JSON list of C-alpha atoms in Angstrom, two decimals:
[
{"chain": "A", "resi": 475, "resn": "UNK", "atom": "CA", "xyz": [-10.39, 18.99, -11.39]},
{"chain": "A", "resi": 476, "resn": "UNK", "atom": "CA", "xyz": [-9.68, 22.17, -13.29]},
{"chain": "A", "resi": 477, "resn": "UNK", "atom": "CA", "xyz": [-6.09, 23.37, -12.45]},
{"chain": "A", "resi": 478, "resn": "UNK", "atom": "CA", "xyz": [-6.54, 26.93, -13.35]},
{"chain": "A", "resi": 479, "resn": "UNK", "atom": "CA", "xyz": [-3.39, 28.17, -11.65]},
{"chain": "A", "resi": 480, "resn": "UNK", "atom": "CA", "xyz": [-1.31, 25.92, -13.51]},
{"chain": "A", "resi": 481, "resn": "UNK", "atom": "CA", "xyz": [-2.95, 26.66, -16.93]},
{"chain": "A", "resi": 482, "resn": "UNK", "atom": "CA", "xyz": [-2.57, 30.55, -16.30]},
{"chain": "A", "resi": 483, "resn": "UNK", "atom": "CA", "xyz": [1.69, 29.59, -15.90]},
{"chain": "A", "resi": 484, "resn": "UNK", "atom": "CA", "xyz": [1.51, 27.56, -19.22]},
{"chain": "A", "resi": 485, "resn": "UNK", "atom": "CA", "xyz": [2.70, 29.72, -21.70]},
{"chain": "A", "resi": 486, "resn": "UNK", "atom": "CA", "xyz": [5.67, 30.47, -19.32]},
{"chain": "A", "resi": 487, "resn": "UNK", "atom": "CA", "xyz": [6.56, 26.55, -18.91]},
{"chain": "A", "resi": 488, "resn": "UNK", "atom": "CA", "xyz": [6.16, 26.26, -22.52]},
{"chain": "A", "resi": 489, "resn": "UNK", "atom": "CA", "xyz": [9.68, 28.83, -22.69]},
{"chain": "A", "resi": 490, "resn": "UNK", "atom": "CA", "xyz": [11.20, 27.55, -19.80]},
{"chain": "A", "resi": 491, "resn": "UNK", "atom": "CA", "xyz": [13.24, 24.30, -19.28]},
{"chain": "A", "resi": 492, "resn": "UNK", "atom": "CA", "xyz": [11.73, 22.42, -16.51]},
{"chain": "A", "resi": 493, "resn": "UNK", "atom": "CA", "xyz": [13.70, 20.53, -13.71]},
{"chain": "A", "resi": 494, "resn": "UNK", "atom": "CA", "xyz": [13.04, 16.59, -13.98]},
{"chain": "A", "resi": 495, "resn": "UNK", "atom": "CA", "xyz": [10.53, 15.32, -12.07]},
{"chain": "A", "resi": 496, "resn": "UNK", "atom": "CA", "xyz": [11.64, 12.15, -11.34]},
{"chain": "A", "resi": 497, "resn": "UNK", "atom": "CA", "xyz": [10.97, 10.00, -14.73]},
{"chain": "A", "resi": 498, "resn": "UNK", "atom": "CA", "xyz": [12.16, 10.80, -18.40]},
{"chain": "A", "resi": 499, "resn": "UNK", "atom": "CA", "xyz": [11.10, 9.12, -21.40]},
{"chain": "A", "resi": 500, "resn": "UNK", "atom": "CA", "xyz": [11.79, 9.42, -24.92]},
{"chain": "A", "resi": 501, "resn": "UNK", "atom": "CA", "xyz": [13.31, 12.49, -26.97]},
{"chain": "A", "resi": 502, "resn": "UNK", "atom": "CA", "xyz": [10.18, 15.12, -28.04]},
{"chain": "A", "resi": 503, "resn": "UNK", "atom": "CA", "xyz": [10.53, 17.44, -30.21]},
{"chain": "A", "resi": 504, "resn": "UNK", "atom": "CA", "xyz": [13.26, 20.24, -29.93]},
{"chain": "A", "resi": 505, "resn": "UNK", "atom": "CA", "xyz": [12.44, 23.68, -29.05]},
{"chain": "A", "resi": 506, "resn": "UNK", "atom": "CA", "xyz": [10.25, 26.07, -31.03]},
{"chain": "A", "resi": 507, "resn": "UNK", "atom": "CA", "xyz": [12.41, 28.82, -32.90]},
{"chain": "A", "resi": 508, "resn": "UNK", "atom": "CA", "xyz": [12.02, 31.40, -30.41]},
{"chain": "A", "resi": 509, "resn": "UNK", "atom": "CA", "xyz": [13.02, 34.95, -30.64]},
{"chain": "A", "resi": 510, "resn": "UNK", "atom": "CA", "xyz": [15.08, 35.47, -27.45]},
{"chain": "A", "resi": 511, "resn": "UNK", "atom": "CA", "xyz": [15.71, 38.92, -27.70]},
{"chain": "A", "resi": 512, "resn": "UNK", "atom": "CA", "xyz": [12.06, 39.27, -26.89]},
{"chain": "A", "resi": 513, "resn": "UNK", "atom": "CA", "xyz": [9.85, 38.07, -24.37]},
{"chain": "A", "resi": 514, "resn": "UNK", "atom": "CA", "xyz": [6.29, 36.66, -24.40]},
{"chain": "A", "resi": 515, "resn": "UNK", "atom": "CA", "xyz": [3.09, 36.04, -22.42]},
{"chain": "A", "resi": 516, "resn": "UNK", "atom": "CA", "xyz": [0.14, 35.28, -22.90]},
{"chain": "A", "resi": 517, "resn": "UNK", "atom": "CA", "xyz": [-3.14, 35.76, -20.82]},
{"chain": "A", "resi": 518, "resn": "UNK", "atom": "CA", "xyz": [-6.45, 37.84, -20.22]},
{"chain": "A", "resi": 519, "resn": "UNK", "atom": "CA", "xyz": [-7.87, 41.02, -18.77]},
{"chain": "A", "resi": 520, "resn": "UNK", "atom": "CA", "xyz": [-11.62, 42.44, -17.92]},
{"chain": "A", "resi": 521, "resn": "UNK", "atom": "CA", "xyz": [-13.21, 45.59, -18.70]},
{"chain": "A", "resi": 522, "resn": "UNK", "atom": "CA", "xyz": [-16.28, 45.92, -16.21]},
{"chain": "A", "resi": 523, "resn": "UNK", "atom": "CA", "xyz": [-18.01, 42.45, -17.69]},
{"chain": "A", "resi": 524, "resn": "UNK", "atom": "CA", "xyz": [-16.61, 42.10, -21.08]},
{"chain": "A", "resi": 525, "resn": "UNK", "atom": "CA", "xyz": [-13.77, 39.59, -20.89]},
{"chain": "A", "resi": 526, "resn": "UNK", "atom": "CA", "xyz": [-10.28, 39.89, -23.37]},
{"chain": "A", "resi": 527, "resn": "UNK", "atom": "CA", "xyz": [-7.55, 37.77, -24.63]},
{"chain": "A", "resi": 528, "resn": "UNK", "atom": "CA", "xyz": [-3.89, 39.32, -25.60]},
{"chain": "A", "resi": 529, "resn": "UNK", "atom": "CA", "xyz": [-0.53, 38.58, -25.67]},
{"chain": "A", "resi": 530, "resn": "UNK", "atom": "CA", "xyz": [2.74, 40.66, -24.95]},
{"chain": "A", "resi": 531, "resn": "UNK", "atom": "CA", "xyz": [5.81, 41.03, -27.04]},
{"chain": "A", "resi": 532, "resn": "UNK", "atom": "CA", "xyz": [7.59, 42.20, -24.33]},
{"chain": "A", "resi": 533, "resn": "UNK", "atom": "CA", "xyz": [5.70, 45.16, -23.13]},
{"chain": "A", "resi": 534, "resn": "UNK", "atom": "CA", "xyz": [3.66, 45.10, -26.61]},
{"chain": "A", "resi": 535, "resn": "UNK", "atom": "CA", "xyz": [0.04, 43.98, -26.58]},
{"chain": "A", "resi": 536, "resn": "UNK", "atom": "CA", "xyz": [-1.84, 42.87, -29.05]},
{"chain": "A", "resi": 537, "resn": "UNK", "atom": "CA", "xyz": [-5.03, 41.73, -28.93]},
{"chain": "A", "resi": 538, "resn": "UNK", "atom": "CA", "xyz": [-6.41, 38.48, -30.00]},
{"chain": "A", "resi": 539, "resn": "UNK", "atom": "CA", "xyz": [-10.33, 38.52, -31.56]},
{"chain": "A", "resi": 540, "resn": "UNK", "atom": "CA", "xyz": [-13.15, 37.72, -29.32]},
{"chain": "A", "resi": 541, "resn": "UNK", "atom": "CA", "xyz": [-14.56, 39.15, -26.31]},
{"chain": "A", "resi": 542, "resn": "UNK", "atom": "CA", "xyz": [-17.40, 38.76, -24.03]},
{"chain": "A", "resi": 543, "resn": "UNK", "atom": "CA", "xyz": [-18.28, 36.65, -21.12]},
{"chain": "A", "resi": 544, "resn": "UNK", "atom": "CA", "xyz": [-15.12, 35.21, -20.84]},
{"chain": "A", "resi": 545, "resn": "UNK", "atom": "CA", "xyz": [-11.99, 34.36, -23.12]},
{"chain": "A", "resi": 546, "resn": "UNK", "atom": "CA", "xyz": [-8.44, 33.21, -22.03]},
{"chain": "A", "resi": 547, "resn": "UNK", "atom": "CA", "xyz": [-5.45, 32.12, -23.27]},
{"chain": "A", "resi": 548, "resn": "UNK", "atom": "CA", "xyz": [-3.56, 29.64, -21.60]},
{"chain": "A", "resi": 549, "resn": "UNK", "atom": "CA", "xyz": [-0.43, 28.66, -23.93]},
{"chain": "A", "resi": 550, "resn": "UNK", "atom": "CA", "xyz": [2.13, 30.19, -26.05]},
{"chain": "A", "resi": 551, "resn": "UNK", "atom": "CA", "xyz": [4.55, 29.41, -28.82]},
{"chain": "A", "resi": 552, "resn": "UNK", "atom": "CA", "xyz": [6.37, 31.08, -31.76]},
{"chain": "A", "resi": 553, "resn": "UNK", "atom": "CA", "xyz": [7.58, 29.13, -34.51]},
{"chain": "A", "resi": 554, "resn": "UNK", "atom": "CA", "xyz": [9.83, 30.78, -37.30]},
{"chain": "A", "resi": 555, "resn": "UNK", "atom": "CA", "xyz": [8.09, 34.50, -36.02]},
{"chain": "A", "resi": 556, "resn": "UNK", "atom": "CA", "xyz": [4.21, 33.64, -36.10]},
{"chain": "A", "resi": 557, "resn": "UNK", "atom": "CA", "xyz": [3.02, 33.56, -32.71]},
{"chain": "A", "resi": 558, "resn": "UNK", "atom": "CA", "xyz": [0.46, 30.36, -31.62]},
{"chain": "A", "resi": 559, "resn": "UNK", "atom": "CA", "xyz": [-1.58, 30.72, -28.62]},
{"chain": "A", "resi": 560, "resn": "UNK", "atom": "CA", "xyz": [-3.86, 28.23, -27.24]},
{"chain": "A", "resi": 561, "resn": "UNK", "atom": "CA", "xyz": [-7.17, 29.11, -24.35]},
{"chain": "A", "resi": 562, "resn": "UNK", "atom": "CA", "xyz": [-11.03, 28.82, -24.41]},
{"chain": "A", "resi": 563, "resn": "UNK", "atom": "CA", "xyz": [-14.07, 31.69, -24.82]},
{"chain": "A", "resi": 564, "resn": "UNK", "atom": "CA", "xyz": [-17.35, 31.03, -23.72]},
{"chain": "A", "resi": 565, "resn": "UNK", "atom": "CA", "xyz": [-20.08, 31.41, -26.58]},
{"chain": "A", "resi": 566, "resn": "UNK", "atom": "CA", "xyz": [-23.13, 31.91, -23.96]},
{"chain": "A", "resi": 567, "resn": "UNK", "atom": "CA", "xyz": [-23.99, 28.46, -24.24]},
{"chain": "A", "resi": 568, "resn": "UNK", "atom": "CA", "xyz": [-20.03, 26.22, -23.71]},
{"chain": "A", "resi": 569, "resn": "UNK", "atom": "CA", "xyz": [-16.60, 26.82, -23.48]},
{"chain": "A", "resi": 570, "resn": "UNK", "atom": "CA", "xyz": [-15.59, 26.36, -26.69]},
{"chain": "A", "resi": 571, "resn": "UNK", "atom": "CA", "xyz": [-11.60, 25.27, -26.96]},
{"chain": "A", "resi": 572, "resn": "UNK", "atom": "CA", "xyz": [-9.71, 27.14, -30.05]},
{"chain": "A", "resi": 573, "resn": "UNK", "atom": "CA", "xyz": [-6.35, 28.41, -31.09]},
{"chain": "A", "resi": 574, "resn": "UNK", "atom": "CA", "xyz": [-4.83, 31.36, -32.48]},
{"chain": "A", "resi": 575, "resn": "UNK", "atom": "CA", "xyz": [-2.38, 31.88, -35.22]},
{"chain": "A", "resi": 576, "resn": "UNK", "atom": "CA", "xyz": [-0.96, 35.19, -34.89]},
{"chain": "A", "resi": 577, "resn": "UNK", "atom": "CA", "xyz": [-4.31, 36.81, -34.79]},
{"chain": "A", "resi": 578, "resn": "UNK", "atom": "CA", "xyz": [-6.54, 34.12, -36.58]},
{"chain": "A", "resi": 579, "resn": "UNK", "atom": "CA", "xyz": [-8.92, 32.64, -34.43]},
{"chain": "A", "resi": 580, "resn": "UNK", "atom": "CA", "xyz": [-9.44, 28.56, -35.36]},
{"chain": "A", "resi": 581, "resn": "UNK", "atom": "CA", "xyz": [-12.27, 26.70, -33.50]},
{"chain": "A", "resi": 582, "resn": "UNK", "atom": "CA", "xyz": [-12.10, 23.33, -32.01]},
{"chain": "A", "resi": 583, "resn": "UNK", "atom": "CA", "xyz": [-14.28, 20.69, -32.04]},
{"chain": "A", "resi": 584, "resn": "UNK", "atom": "CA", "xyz": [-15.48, 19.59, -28.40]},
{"chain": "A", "resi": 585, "resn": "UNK", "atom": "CA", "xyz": [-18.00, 17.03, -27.14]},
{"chain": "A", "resi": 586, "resn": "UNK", "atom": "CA", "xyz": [-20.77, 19.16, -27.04]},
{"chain": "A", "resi": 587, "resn": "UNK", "atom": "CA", "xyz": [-19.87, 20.48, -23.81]},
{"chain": "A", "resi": 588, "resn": "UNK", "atom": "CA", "xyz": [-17.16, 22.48, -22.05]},
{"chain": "A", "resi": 589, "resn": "UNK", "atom": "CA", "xyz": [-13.63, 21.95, -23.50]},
{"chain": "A", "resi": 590, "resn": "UNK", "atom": "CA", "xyz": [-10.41, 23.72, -22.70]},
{"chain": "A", "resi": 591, "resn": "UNK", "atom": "CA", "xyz": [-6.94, 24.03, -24.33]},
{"chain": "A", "resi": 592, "resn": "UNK", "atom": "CA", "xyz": [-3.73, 23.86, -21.81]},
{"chain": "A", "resi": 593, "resn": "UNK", "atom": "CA", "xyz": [-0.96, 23.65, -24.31]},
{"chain": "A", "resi": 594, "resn": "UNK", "atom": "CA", "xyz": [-0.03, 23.87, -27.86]},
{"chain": "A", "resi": 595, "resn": "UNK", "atom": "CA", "xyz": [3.12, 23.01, -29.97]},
{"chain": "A", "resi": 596, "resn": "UNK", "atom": "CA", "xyz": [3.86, 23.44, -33.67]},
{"chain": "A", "resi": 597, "resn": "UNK", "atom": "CA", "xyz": [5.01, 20.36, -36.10]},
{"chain": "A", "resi": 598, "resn": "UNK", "atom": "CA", "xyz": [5.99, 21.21, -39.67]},
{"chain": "A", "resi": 599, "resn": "UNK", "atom": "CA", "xyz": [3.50, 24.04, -39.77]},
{"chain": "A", "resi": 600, "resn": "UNK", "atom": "CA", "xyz": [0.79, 21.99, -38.38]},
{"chain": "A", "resi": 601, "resn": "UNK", "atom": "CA", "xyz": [-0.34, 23.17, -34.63]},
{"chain": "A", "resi": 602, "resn": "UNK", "atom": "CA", "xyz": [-1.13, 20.23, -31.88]},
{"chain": "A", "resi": 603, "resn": "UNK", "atom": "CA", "xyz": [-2.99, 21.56, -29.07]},
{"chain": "A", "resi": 604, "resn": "UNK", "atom": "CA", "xyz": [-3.68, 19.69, -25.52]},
{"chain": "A", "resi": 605, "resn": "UNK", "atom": "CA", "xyz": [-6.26, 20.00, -23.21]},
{"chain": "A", "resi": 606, "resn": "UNK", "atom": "CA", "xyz": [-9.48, 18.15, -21.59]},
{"chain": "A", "resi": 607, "resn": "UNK", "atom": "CA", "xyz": [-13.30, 18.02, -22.43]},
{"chain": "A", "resi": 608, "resn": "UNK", "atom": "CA", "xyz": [-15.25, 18.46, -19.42]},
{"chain": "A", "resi": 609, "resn": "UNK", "atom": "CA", "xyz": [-19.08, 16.60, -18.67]},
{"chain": "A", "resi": 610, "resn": "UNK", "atom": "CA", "xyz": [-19.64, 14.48, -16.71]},
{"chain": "A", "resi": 611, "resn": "UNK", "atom": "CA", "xyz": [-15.72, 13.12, -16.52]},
{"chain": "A", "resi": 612, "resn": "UNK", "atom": "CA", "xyz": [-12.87, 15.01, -17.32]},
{"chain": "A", "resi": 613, "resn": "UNK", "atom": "CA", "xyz": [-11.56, 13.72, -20.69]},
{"chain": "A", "resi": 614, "resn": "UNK", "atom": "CA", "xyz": [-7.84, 13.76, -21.50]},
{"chain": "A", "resi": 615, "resn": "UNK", "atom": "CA", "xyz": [-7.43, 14.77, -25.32]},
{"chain": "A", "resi": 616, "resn": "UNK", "atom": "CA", "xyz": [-5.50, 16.58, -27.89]},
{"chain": "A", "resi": 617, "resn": "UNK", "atom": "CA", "xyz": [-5.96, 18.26, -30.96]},
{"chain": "A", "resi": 618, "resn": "UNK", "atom": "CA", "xyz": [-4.01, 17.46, -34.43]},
{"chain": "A", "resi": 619, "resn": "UNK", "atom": "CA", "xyz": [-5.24, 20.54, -36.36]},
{"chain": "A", "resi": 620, "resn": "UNK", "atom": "CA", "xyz": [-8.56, 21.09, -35.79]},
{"chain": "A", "resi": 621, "resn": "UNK", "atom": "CA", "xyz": [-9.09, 16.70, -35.25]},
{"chain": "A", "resi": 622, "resn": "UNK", "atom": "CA", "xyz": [-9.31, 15.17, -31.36]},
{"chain": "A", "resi": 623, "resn": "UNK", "atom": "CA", "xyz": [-7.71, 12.55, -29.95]},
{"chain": "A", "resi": 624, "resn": "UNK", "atom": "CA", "xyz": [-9.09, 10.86, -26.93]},
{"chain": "A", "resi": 625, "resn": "UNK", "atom": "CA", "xyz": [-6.15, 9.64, -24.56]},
{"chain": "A", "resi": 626, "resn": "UNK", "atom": "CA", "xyz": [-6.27, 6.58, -22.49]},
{"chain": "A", "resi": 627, "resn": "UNK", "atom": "CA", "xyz": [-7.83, 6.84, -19.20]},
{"chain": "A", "resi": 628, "resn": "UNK", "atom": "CA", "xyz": [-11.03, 4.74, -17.08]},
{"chain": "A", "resi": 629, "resn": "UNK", "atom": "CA", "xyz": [-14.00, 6.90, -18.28]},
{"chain": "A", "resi": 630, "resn": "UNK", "atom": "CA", "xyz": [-15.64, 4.70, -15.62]},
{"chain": "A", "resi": 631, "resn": "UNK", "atom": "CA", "xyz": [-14.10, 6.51, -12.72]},
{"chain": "A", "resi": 632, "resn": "UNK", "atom": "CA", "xyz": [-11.11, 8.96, -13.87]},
{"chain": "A", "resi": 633, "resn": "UNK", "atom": "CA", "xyz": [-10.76, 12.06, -14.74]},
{"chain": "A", "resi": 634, "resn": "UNK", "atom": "CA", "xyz": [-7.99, 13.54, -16.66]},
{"chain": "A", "resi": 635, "resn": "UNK", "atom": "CA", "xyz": [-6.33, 16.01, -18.27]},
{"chain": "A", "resi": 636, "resn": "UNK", "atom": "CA", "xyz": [-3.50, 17.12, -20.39]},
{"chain": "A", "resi": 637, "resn": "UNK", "atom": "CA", "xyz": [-1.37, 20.32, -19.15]},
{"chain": "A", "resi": 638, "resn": "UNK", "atom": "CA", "xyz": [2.04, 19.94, -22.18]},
{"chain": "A", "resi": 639, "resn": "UNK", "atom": "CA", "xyz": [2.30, 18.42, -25.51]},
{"chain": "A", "resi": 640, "resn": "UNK", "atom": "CA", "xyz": [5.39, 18.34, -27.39]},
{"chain": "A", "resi": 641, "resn": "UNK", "atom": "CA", "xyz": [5.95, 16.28, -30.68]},
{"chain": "A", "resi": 642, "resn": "UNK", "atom": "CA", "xyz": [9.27, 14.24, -31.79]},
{"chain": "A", "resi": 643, "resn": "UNK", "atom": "CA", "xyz": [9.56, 12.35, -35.02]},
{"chain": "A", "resi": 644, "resn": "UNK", "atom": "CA", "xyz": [6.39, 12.27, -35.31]},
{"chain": "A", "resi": 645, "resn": "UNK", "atom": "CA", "xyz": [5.88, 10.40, -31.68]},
{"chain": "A", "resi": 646, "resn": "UNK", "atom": "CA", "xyz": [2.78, 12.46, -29.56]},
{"chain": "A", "resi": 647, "resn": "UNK", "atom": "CA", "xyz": [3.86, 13.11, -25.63]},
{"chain": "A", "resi": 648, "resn": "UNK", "atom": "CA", "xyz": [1.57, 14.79, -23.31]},
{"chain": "A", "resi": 649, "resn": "UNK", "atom": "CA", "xyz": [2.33, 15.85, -19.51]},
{"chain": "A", "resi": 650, "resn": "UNK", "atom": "CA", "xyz": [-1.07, 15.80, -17.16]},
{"chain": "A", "resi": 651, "resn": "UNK", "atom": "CA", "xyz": [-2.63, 14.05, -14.43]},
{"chain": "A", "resi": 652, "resn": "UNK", "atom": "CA", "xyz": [-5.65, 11.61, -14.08]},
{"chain": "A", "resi": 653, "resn": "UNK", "atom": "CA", "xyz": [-7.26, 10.18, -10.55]},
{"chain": "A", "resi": 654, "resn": "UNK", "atom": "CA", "xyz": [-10.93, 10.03, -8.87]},
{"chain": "A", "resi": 655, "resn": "UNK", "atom": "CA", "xyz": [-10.91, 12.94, -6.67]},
{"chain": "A", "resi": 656, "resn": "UNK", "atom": "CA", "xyz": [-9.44, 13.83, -4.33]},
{"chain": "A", "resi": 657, "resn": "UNK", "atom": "CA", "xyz": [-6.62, 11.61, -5.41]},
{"chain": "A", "resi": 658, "resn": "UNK", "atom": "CA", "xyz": [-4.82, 13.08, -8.94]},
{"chain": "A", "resi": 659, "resn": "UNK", "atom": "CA", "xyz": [-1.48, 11.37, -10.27]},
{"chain": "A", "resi": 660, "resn": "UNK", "atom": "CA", "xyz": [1.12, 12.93, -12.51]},
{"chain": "A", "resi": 661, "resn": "UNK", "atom": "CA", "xyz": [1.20, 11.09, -15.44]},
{"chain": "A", "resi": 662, "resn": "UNK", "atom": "CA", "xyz": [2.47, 11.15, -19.10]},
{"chain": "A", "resi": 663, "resn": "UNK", "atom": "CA", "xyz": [0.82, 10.13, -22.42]},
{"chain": "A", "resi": 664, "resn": "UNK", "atom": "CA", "xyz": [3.25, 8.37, -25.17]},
{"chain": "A", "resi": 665, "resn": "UNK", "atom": "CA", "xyz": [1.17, 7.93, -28.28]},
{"chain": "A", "resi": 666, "resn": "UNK", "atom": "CA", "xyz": [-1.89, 8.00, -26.66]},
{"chain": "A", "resi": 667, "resn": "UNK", "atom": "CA", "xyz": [-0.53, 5.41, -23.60]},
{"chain": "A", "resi": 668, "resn": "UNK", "atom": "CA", "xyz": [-0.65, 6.26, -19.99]},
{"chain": "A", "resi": 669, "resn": "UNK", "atom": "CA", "xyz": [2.03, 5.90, -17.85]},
{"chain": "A", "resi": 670, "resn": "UNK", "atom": "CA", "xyz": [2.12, 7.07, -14.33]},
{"chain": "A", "resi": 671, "resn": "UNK", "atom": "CA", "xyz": [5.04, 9.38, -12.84]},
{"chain": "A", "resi": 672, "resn": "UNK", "atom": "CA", "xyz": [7.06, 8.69, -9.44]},
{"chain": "A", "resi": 673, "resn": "UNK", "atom": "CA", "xyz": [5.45, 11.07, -6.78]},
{"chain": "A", "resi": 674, "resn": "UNK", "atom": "CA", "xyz": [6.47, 9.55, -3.53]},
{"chain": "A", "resi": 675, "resn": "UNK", "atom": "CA", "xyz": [4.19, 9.32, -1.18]},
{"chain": "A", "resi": 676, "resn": "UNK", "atom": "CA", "xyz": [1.85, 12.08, -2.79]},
{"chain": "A", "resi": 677, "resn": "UNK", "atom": "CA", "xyz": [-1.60, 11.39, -3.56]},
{"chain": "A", "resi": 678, "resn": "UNK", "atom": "CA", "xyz": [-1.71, 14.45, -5.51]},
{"chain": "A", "resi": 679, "resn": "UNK", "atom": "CA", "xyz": [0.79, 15.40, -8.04]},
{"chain": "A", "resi": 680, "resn": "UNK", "atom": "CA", "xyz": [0.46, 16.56, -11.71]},
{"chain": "A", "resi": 681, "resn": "UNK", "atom": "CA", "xyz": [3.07, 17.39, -14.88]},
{"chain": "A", "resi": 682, "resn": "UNK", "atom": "CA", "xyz": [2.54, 21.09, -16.04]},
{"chain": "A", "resi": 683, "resn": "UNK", "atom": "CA", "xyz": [5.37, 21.74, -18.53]},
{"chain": "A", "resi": 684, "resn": "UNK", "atom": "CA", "xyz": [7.21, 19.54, -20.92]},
{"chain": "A", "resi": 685, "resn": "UNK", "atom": "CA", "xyz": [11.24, 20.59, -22.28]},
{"chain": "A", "resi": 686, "resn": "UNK", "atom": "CA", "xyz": [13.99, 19.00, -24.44]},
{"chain": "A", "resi": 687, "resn": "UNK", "atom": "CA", "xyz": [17.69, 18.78, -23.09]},
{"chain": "A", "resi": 688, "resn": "UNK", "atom": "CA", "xyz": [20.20, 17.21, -25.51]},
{"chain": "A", "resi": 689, "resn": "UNK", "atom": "CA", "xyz": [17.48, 15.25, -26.95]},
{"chain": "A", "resi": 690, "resn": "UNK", "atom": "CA", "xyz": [15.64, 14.12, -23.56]},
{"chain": "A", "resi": 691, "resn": "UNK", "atom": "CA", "xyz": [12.25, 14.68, -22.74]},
{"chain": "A", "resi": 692, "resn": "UNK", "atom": "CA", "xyz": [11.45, 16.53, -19.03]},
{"chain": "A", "resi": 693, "resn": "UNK", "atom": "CA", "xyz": [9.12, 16.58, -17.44]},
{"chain": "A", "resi": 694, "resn": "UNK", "atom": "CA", "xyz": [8.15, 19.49, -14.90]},
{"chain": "A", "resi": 695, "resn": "UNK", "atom": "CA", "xyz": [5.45, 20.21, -12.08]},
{"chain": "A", "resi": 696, "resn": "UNK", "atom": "CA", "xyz": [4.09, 19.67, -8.78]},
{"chain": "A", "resi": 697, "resn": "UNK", "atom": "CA", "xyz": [3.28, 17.07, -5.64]},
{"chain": "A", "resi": 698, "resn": "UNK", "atom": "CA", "xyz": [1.40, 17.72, -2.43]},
{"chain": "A", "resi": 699, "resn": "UNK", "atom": "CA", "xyz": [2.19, 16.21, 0.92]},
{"chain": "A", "resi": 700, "resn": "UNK", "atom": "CA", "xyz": [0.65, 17.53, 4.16]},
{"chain": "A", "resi": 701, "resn": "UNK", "atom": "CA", "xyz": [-0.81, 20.07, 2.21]},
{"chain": "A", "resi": 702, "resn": "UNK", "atom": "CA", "xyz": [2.16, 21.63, 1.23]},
{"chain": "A", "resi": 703, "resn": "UNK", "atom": "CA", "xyz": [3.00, 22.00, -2.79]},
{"chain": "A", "resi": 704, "resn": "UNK", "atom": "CA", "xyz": [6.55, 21.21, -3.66]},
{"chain": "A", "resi": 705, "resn": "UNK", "atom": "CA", "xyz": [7.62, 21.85, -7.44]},
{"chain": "A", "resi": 706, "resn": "UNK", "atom": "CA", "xyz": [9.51, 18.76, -8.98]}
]
């Protein structure tokens, strides 16, 4: 169920104000302090095996500790000039989830398994990273610091994942998707709730990116029909 295009355009959504998709809900937090004179991404590159994770300041790199079989980062945000990046490394045994601030690598706790992180936001000073654990479901979770949250999903059946996280007032909204494959439904978490997002017709949708207009919540992504993606 891994959607590893979208996760290698999150730390683009995370800058960019996304078109509704069809449903709002409640104000999230305003945008991160951004320097807008400047430009960032984040992402990854390979030297013959070794694997590393960066980010640019526009054409700037800098390089983010870790290398080795692999190591990615998926997410990117700047708060008040310290840059947070969210992604994964593998540690020869699991993919161990983890975030960076500016160039200090925290850990996150998984479930043993693999675990990835898809987004990550900033809340006075504190960062909240989404993502999934992965096993023998997909599990839909974030992190509040280094401490998970499971979100609400049939562990019977589902899988899940979250792709955006932004925070308002103290109120936790994440953008994802959940289904049993090959069926996957945009969805969006408020405080830990599921609710599922108007695709159509679509049996295959997901939310990639959340933004704030005028105090509204967005939500942006993608829906399949006839095999054919169409952004929403």
């Amino acid at each position: 169920m891994k959607q590893t295009a979208l996760a290698c355009l999150a730390a683009a959504a995370l800058l960019w104000l996304a078109p509704a998709c069809g449903k709002k809900s409640s104000p999230t937090q305003p945008a991160a302090e951004v320097d807008t004179s400047k430009v960032y991404v984040c992402g990854n590159f390979r030297i013959v095996s070794d694997w590393y994770a960066c980010y640019w300041r526009d054409t700037v790199r800098t390089m983010l500790p870790g290398a080795g079989r692999y190591i990615d980062t998926r997410c990117l945000n700047v708060v008040q000039g310290k840059v947070y990046t969210g992604g994964c490394y593998n540690n020869g045994s699991a993919t161990v989830p983890c975030y960076w601030e500016d160039t200090l690598r925290r850990d996150l706790p998984g479930s043993g398994g693999d675990a990835y992180v898809n987004s990550i936001t900033v809340d006075q000073g504190v960062a909240y990273c989404g993502g999934y654990l992965s096993g023998i479901r997909t599990v839909p979770c974030y992190w509040k610091g280094t401490a998970p949250t499971i979100l609400d999903f049939d562990s019977t059946s589902e899988n899940a994942q979250v792709n955006a996280i932004a925070i308002y007032n103290g109120a936790i909204f994440c953008g994802g998707s959940y289904g049993v494959s090959p069926t996957m439904y945009a969805c969006f978490w408020h405080n830990g709730q599921r609710h599922r997002m108007d695709s159509d017709t679509s049996k295959y949708s997901s939310v990639s990116s959340i933004a704030v207009d005028a105090g509204v919540a967005y939500y942006g992504g993608f829906y399949r029909i006839n095999d054919v993606l169409h952004p929403c």
